[in-house]
Tab-separated table of N, CA and C in Angstrom:
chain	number	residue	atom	x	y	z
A	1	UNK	N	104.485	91.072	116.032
A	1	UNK	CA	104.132	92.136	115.112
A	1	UNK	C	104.282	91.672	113.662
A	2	UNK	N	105.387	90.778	113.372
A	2	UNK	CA	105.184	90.546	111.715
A	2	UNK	C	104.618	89.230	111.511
A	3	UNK	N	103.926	88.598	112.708
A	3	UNK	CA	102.922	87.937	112.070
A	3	UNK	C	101.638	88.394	111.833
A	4	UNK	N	101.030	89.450	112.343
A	4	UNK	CA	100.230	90.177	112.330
A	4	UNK	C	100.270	90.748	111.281
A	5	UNK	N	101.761	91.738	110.365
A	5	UNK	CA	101.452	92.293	109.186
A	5	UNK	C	101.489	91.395	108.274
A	6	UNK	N	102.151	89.850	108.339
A	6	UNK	CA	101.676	88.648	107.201
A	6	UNK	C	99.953	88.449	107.398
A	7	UNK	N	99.441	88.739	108.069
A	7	UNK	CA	98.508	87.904	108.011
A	7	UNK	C	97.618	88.995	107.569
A	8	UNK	N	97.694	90.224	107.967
A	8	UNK	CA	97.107	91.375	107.539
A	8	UNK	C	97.212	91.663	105.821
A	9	UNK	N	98.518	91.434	105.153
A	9	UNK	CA	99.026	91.357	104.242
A	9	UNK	C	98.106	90.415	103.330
A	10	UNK	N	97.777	89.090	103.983
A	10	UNK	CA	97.050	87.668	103.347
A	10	UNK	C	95.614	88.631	102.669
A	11	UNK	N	95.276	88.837	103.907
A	11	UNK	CA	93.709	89.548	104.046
A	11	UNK	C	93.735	90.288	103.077
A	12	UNK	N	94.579	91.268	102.817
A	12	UNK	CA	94.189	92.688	102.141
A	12	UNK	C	94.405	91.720	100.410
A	13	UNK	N	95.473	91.227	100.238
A	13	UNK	CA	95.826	90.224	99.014
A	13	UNK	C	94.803	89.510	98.658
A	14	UNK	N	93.943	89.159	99.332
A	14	UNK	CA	92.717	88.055	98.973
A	14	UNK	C	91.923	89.030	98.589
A	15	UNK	N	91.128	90.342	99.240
A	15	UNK	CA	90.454	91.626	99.120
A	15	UNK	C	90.797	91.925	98.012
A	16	UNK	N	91.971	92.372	97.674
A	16	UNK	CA	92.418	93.189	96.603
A	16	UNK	C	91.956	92.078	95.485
A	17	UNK	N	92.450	90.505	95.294
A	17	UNK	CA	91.822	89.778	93.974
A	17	UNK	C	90.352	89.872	94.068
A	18	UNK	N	89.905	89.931	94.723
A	18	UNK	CA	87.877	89.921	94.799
A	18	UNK	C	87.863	90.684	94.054
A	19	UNK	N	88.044	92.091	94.538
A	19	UNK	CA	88.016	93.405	94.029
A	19	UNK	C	88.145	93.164	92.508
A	20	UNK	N	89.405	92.744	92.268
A	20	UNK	CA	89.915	92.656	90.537
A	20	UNK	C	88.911	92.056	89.740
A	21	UNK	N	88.828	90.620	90.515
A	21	UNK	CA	87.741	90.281	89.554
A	21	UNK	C	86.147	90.366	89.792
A	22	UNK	N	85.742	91.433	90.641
A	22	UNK	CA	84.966	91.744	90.659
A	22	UNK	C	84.118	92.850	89.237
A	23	UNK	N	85.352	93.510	89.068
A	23	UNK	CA	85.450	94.743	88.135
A	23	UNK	C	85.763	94.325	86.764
A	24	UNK	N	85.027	94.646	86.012
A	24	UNK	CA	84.795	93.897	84.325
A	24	UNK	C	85.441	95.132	83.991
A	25	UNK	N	85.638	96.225	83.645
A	25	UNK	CA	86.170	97.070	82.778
A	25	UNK	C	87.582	97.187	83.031
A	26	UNK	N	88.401	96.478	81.526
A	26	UNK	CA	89.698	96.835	81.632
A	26	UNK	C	90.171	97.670	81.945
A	27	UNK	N	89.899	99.184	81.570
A	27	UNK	CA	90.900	100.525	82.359
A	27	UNK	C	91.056	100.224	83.692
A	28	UNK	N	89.486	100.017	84.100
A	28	UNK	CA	89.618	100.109	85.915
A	28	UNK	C	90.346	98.894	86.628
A	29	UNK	N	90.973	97.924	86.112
A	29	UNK	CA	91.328	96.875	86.564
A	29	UNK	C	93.023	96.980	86.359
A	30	UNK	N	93.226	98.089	85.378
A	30	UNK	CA	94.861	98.852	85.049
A	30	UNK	C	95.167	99.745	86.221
A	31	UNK	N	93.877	100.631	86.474
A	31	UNK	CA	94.189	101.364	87.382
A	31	UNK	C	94.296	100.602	89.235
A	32	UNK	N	93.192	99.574	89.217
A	32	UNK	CA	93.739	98.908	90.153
A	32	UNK	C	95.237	98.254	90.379
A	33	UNK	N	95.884	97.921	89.391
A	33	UNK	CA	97.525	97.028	89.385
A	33	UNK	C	98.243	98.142	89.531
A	34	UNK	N	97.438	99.354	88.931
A	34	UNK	CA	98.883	100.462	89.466
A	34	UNK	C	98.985	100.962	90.643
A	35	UNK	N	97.896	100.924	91.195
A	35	UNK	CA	97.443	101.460	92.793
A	35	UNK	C	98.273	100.346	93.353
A	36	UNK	N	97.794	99.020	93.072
A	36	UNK	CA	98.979	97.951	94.002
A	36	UNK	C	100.327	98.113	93.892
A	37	UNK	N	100.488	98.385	92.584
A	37	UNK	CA	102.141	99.027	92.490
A	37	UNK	C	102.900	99.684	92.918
A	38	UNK	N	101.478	101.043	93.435
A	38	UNK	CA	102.445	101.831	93.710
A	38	UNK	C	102.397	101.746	95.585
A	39	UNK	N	101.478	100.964	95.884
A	39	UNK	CA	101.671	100.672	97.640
A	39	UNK	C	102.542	99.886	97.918
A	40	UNK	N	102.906	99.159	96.937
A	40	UNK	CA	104.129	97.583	97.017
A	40	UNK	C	105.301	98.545	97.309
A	41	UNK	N	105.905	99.565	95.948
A	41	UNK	CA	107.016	100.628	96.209
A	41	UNK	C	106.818	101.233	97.375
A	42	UNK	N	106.401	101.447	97.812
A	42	UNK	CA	106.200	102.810	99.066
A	42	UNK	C	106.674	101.497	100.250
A	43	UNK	N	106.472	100.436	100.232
A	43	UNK	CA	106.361	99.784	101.550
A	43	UNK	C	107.775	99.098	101.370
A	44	UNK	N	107.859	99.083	100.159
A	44	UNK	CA	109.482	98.088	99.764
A	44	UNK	C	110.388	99.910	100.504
A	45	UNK	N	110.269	101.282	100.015
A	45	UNK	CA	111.028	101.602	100.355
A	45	UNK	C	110.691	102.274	101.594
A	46	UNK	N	110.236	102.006	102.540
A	46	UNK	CA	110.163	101.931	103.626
A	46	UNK	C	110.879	101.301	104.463
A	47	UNK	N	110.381	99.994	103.786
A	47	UNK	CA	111.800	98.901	104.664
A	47	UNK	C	112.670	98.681	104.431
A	48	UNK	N	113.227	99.122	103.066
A	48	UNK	CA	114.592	99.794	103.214
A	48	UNK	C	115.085	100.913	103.840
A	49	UNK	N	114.226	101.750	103.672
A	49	UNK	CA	115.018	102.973	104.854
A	49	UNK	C	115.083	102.352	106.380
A	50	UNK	N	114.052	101.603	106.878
A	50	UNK	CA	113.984	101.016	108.072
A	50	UNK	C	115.388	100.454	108.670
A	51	UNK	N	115.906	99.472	107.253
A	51	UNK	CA	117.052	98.198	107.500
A	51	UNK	C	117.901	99.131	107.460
A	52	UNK	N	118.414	99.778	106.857
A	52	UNK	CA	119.606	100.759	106.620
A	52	UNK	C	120.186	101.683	107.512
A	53	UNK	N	121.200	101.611	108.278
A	53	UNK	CA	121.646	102.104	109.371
A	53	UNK	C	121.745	103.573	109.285
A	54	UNK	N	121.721	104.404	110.714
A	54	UNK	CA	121.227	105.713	110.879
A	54	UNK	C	122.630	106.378	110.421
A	55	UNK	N	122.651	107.458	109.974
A	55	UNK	CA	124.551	108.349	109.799
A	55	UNK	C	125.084	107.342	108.712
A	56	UNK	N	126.700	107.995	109.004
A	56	UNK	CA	127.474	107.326	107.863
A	56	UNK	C	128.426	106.303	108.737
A	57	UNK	N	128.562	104.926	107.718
A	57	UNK	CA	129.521	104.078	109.201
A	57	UNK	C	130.637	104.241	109.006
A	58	UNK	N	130.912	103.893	110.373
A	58	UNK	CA	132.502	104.374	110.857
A	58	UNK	C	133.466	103.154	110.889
């Protein structure tokens, strides 16, 4: 399974630079880095809630 989301990860990372420099207008290329920004946070705290043990330890 987490070679599958590295490699899925590769894919979408290569996609996402096309994309960038596909797109000539600075705003839209701001609003693209923030969209990546804000999927990077959501997935960073994901896998922190993931790693982080269930209750309080004993």
């Amino acid at each position: 399974m987490q070679d599958e989301d590295i490699a899925l990860n590769s894919v979408l990372g290569l996609e996402l630079n096309r994309v960038f420099f596909a797109v000539r207008d600075t705003a839209n290329k701001q609003k693209i880095i923030e969209f990546a920004r804000q999927v990077l946070q959501s997935e960073r705290a994901e896998l922190v809630d993931s790693l982080l043990p269930e209750g309080p330890a004993s």
